[in-house]
CSV table of C-alpha atoms in Angstrom, one decimal:
chain,number,residue,atom,x,y,z
A,19,MET,CA,1.4,0.5,-29.1
A,20,ASP,CA,3.0,-2.8,-28.1
A,21,ILE,CA,3.2,-2.0,-24.4
A,22,LEU,CA,4.9,-5.3,-23.4
A,23,LYS,CA,7.6,-4.7,-26.0
A,24,ARG,CA,8.2,-1.2,-24.6
A,25,LEU,CA,8.7,-2.7,-21.1
A,26,PHE,CA,11.1,-5.3,-22.3
A,27,ASP,CA,13.1,-2.7,-24.2
A,28,MET,CA,13.7,-1.0,-20.9
A,29,SER,CA,14.6,-4.2,-19.0
A,30,ASP,CA,17.8,-4.5,-16.9
A,31,GLU,CA,18.7,-8.1,-15.8
A,32,LYS,CA,20.5,-6.7,-12.7
A,33,TYR,CA,17.4,-5.0,-11.6
A,34,VAL,CA,15.5,-8.2,-12.0
A,35,ALA,CA,17.7,-9.8,-9.3
A,36,PHE,CA,17.2,-6.8,-7.0
A,37,SER,CA,13.5,-6.6,-7.4
A,38,SER,CA,12.9,-10.4,-7.0
A,39,LYS,CA,14.9,-10.4,-3.8
A,40,LEU,CA,12.7,-7.6,-2.4
A,41,THR,CA,9.6,-9.6,-3.3
A,42,PRO,CA,10.4,-13.3,-2.5
A,43,SER,CA,6.7,-14.3,-2.8
A,44,VAL,CA,6.8,-13.6,-6.6
A,45,ALA,CA,8.7,-15.9,-9.0
A,46,ARG,CA,11.8,-14.3,-10.5
A,47,ASP,CA,10.6,-15.0,-14.1
A,48,LEU,CA,7.6,-12.7,-13.5
A,49,PHE,CA,10.0,-9.6,-13.4
A,50,ILE,CA,11.1,-7.8,-16.5
A,51,GLY,CA,13.5,-5.6,-14.6
A,52,VAL,CA,12.2,-2.1,-15.3
A,53,ARG,CA,12.8,0.7,-12.7
A,54,ALA,CA,9.8,2.6,-11.4
A,55,PRO,CA,10.8,6.0,-12.9
A,56,SER,CA,10.8,4.4,-16.4
A,57,ILE,CA,7.4,2.8,-15.8
A,58,LYS,CA,6.0,6.0,-14.6
A,59,LYS,CA,7.3,7.8,-17.7
A,60,LEU,CA,5.6,5.2,-19.9
A,61,ALA,CA,2.4,5.6,-17.8
A,62,LYS,CA,2.4,9.4,-18.5
A,63,GLU,CA,2.7,8.7,-22.2
A,64,ILE,CA,-0.1,6.1,-22.2
A,65,HIS,CA,-2.3,8.3,-20.1
A,66,SER,CA,-2.3,11.0,-22.9
A,67,ASP,CA,-3.8,8.4,-25.3
A,68,LYS,CA,-7.2,7.5,-23.8
A,69,LYS,CA,-7.8,4.7,-26.3
A,70,VAL,CA,-4.5,2.9,-25.6
A,71,GLU,CA,-5.0,3.5,-21.8
A,72,GLU,CA,-8.6,2.0,-21.8
A,73,GLU,CA,-7.5,-1.0,-23.8
A,74,PHE,CA,-4.6,-1.7,-21.4
A,75,LEU,CA,-6.7,-1.3,-18.3
A,76,LYS,CA,-9.2,-3.8,-19.6
A,77,ASP,CA,-6.4,-6.3,-20.3
A,78,LEU,CA,-6.5,-8.3,-17.1
A,79,PRO,CA,-4.9,-10.4,-15.8
A,80,HIS,CA,-1.3,-9.4,-16.7
A,81,LYS,CA,1.7,-11.7,-16.5
A,82,TYR,CA,4.6,-9.5,-15.3
A,83,ILE,CA,5.0,-7.3,-12.2
A,84,GLU,CA,5.9,-4.3,-14.3
A,85,GLU,CA,2.6,-4.6,-16.3
A,86,TYR,CA,0.8,-4.5,-13.0
A,87,LEU,CA,2.8,-1.5,-11.8
A,88,LEU,CA,2.1,0.3,-15.1
A,89,HIS,CA,-1.6,-0.4,-14.7
A,90,ILE,CA,-1.4,0.9,-11.1
A,91,TYR,CA,0.4,4.1,-12.1
A,92,LEU,CA,-2.4,4.7,-14.6
A,93,ILE,CA,-5.0,4.2,-11.9
A,94,ASN,CA,-3.1,6.6,-9.7
A,95,LYS,CA,-3.5,9.3,-12.3
A,96,GLU,CA,-7.2,8.9,-12.8
A,97,ARG,CA,-9.1,12.1,-11.7
A,98,ASP,CA,-12.6,10.7,-12.0
A,99,PHE,CA,-13.5,9.3,-8.6
A,100,GLU,CA,-16.0,6.6,-9.7
A,101,LYS,CA,-13.8,5.5,-12.6
A,102,CYS,CA,-10.9,5.2,-10.2
A,103,ILE,CA,-12.9,3.1,-7.8
A,104,ASN,CA,-14.0,0.8,-10.6
A,105,ASN,CA,-10.4,0.4,-11.8
A,106,ILE,CA,-9.2,-0.4,-8.3
A,107,ASP,CA,-11.9,-3.0,-7.8
A,108,ASN,CA,-11.0,-4.5,-11.2
A,109,ILE,CA,-7.3,-5.0,-10.3
A,110,LEU,CA,-7.5,-5.9,-6.6
A,111,PRO,CA,-8.3,-9.6,-7.2
A,112,TYR,CA,-5.0,-9.9,-9.0
A,113,ILE,CA,-2.9,-8.2,-6.4
A,114,ASP,CA,-0.9,-10.9,-4.5
A,115,ASN,CA,2.3,-9.1,-3.3
A,116,TRP,CA,3.3,-6.1,-1.2
A,117,MET,CA,5.1,-4.3,-4.1
A,118,THR,CA,2.0,-3.9,-6.3
A,119,CYS,CA,-0.3,-3.5,-3.3
A,120,ASP,CA,1.6,-0.6,-1.9
A,121,ALA,CA,2.0,1.1,-5.2
A,122,ILE,CA,-1.7,1.9,-5.4
A,123,LYS,CA,-2.0,5.6,-4.3
A,124,PRO,CA,-4.9,7.3,-6.1
A,125,VAL,CA,-4.4,11.1,-6.2
A,126,VAL,CA,-8.2,11.5,-6.5
A,127,PHE,CA,-8.7,10.3,-2.9
A,128,LYS,CA,-7.2,13.6,-1.7
A,129,LYS,CA,-10.2,15.5,-3.1
A,130,HIS,CA,-12.8,12.9,-2.2
A,131,PRO,CA,-11.9,11.8,1.4
A,132,LYS,CA,-15.6,11.4,2.5
A,133,GLU,CA,-16.6,9.4,-0.5
A,134,ALA,CA,-13.6,7.2,-0.3
A,135,GLU,CA,-14.0,6.3,3.4
A,136,ALA,CA,-16.8,3.7,2.8
A,137,TYR,CA,-14.8,1.9,0.2
A,138,ILE,CA,-11.7,2.0,2.4
A,139,LYS,CA,-13.7,0.5,5.3
A,140,ALA,CA,-14.8,-2.4,3.1
A,141,TRP,CA,-11.2,-3.0,1.9
A,142,VAL,CA,-9.8,-2.9,5.4
A,143,ASP,CA,-12.4,-5.4,6.5
A,144,SER,CA,-11.7,-7.8,3.7
A,145,LYS,CA,-10.4,-11.3,4.5
A,146,ASP,CA,-8.1,-11.1,1.5
A,147,VAL,CA,-4.6,-10.3,2.8
A,148,TYR,CA,-3.7,-7.7,0.1
A,149,VAL,CA,-7.1,-6.1,-0.2
A,150,SER,CA,-7.0,-5.4,3.6
A,151,ARG,CA,-3.4,-4.3,3.4
A,152,PHE,CA,-4.4,-1.9,0.6
A,153,GLY,CA,-7.2,-0.5,2.7
A,154,ILE,CA,-4.8,0.0,5.7
A,155,GLY,CA,-2.4,1.7,3.4
A,156,MET,CA,-5.0,4.2,2.3
A,157,LEU,CA,-5.8,5.1,5.9
A,158,MET,CA,-2.1,5.5,6.5
A,159,SER,CA,-1.5,7.6,3.4
A,160,TYR,CA,-4.5,9.9,3.5
A,161,TYR,CA,-6.2,9.8,7.0
A,162,LEU,CA,-3.5,10.3,9.6
A,163,ASP,CA,-3.2,14.1,9.3
A,164,ASP,CA,-6.0,16.6,9.0
A,165,ARG,CA,-8.6,13.9,8.1
A,166,PHE,CA,-7.7,11.7,11.0
A,167,ASN,CA,-10.5,10.2,13.1
A,168,PRO,CA,-9.8,7.9,16.1
A,169,LYS,CA,-12.3,5.3,14.8
A,170,TYR,CA,-9.7,4.4,12.1
A,171,LEU,CA,-7.5,3.1,14.9
A,172,ASP,CA,-10.3,0.8,16.0
A,173,TRP,CA,-10.7,-0.4,12.4
A,174,VAL,CA,-7.1,-1.5,12.1
A,175,SER,CA,-6.5,-2.7,15.7
A,176,SER,CA,-9.4,-5.2,15.5
A,177,LEU,CA,-7.9,-7.0,12.5
A,178,ARG,CA,-6.6,-10.5,12.9
A,179,ILE,CA,-5.2,-12.0,9.7
A,180,ASP,CA,-2.4,-14.4,10.4
A,181,ASP,CA,-0.1,-13.3,7.5
A,182,TYR,CA,3.3,-11.7,7.7
A,183,TYR,CA,2.6,-9.0,5.1
A,184,HIS,CA,-0.7,-8.1,6.7
A,185,LYS,CA,0.6,-7.9,10.2
A,186,MET,CA,3.5,-5.9,9.0
A,187,MET,CA,1.2,-3.3,7.5
A,188,VAL,CA,-0.9,-3.1,10.7
A,189,ALA,CA,2.4,-2.5,12.6
A,190,TRP,CA,3.5,0.1,10.1
A,191,TYR,CA,0.2,1.9,10.4
A,192,PHE,CA,0.4,2.1,14.2
A,193,ALA,CA,4.1,3.1,14.1
A,194,THR,CA,3.0,6.0,11.8
A,195,ALA,CA,0.0,6.8,14.0
A,196,LEU,CA,2.3,7.1,17.0
A,197,ALA,CA,4.4,9.6,15.1
A,198,LYS,CA,1.5,11.6,13.8
A,199,GLN,CA,-1.3,11.1,16.3
A,200,TYR,CA,0.5,10.0,19.5
A,201,GLU,CA,-2.2,11.0,22.1
A,202,ALA,CA,-4.9,9.0,20.2
A,203,SER,CA,-2.8,6.0,19.4
A,204,ILE,CA,-0.6,5.4,22.5
A,205,SER,CA,-3.5,3.8,24.4
A,206,TYR,CA,-3.7,1.0,21.9
A,207,ILE,CA,-0.2,0.1,22.8
A,208,LYS,CA,-0.6,0.6,26.6
A,209,GLU,CA,-3.8,-1.5,26.6
A,210,ARG,CA,-2.2,-4.1,24.3
A,211,LYS,CA,-5.0,-4.0,21.7
A,212,LEU,CA,-2.8,-5.5,19.0
A,213,GLU,CA,-1.7,-9.1,18.5
A,214,LYS,CA,1.7,-9.6,20.4
A,215,TRP,CA,4.0,-9.8,17.3
A,216,THR,CA,2.3,-6.8,15.7
A,217,HIS,CA,2.4,-4.9,19.0
A,218,ASN,CA,6.2,-5.4,19.3
A,219,LYS,CA,6.8,-4.7,15.6
A,220,ALA,CA,4.8,-1.4,15.8
A,221,ILE,CA,7.0,-0.4,18.7
A,222,GLN,CA,10.2,-1.4,16.9
A,223,LYS,CA,9.2,0.6,13.8
A,224,ALA,CA,8.2,3.6,15.9
A,225,ARG,CA,11.5,3.6,17.7
A,226,GLU,CA,13.2,3.6,14.3
A,227,SER,CA,11.4,6.8,13.3
A,228,ARG,CA,13.1,10.2,13.3
A,229,ARG,CA,9.7,11.8,13.9
A,230,ILE,CA,9.5,10.4,17.4
A,231,SER,CA,11.4,11.9,20.3
A,232,PRO,CA,14.0,9.9,22.4
A,233,ASP,CA,11.8,10.2,25.5
A,234,VAL,CA,8.8,8.7,23.7
A,235,LYS,CA,11.0,6.0,22.2
A,236,GLU,CA,12.2,5.1,25.7
A,237,GLU,CA,8.6,4.9,26.9
A,238,LEU,CA,7.6,2.7,24.0
A,239,ASN,CA,10.5,0.4,24.7
A,240,LYS,CA,9.1,-0.3,28.2
A,241,LEU,CA,5.8,-1.3,26.6
A,242,LYS,CA,7.2,-4.2,24.6
A,243,ILE,CA,5.6,-7.6,25.3
A,244,ILE,CA,8.0,-10.3,26.3
A,245,ILE,CA,6.9,-13.3,24.2
């Protein structure tokens, strides 16, 4: 199977313009212009042919964003926990933008939350912007409901990486925590445990959420730090 040809056969120049505007840190010529549903459909097809899938997953680095997204959608489908971890560790060194970073959502983590936690802690603590962002994203996706532990708030609040995309993920995480685990997370805002910009951005995103009541939004507004 000529996977790259299949991707180019689905390209849409208008979507190239749209995608590249969303991800300004990535050069426009690295986009083919394929919509996510089409890439996911191709991933489903490839996943059914293990030989083709294994060959593609070994073929790193890729050139185009859509190749990385296809690779990631295949990782997301992997049901073997150890193989999934290995595949994630193989691709993380090549993740350099929010679009591919945030697309990694392995379904197997739902069945192995305890085993995944140690890996997630190491990712969160990484000095690499997108490895750490990925780790925070895993905490936000899988550990803010019934698997929540207040220690995760400490993990994230202690981070200090001076990068827009990293600070935005920290803010997004705390905004979501305020919506899902308000009693545990509000003290981090009241005690100003986040960097100033991140603190205010977390409040902004929380106040934009439909899951937070008007009264709480008003309280949060009073907690903004005047820079």
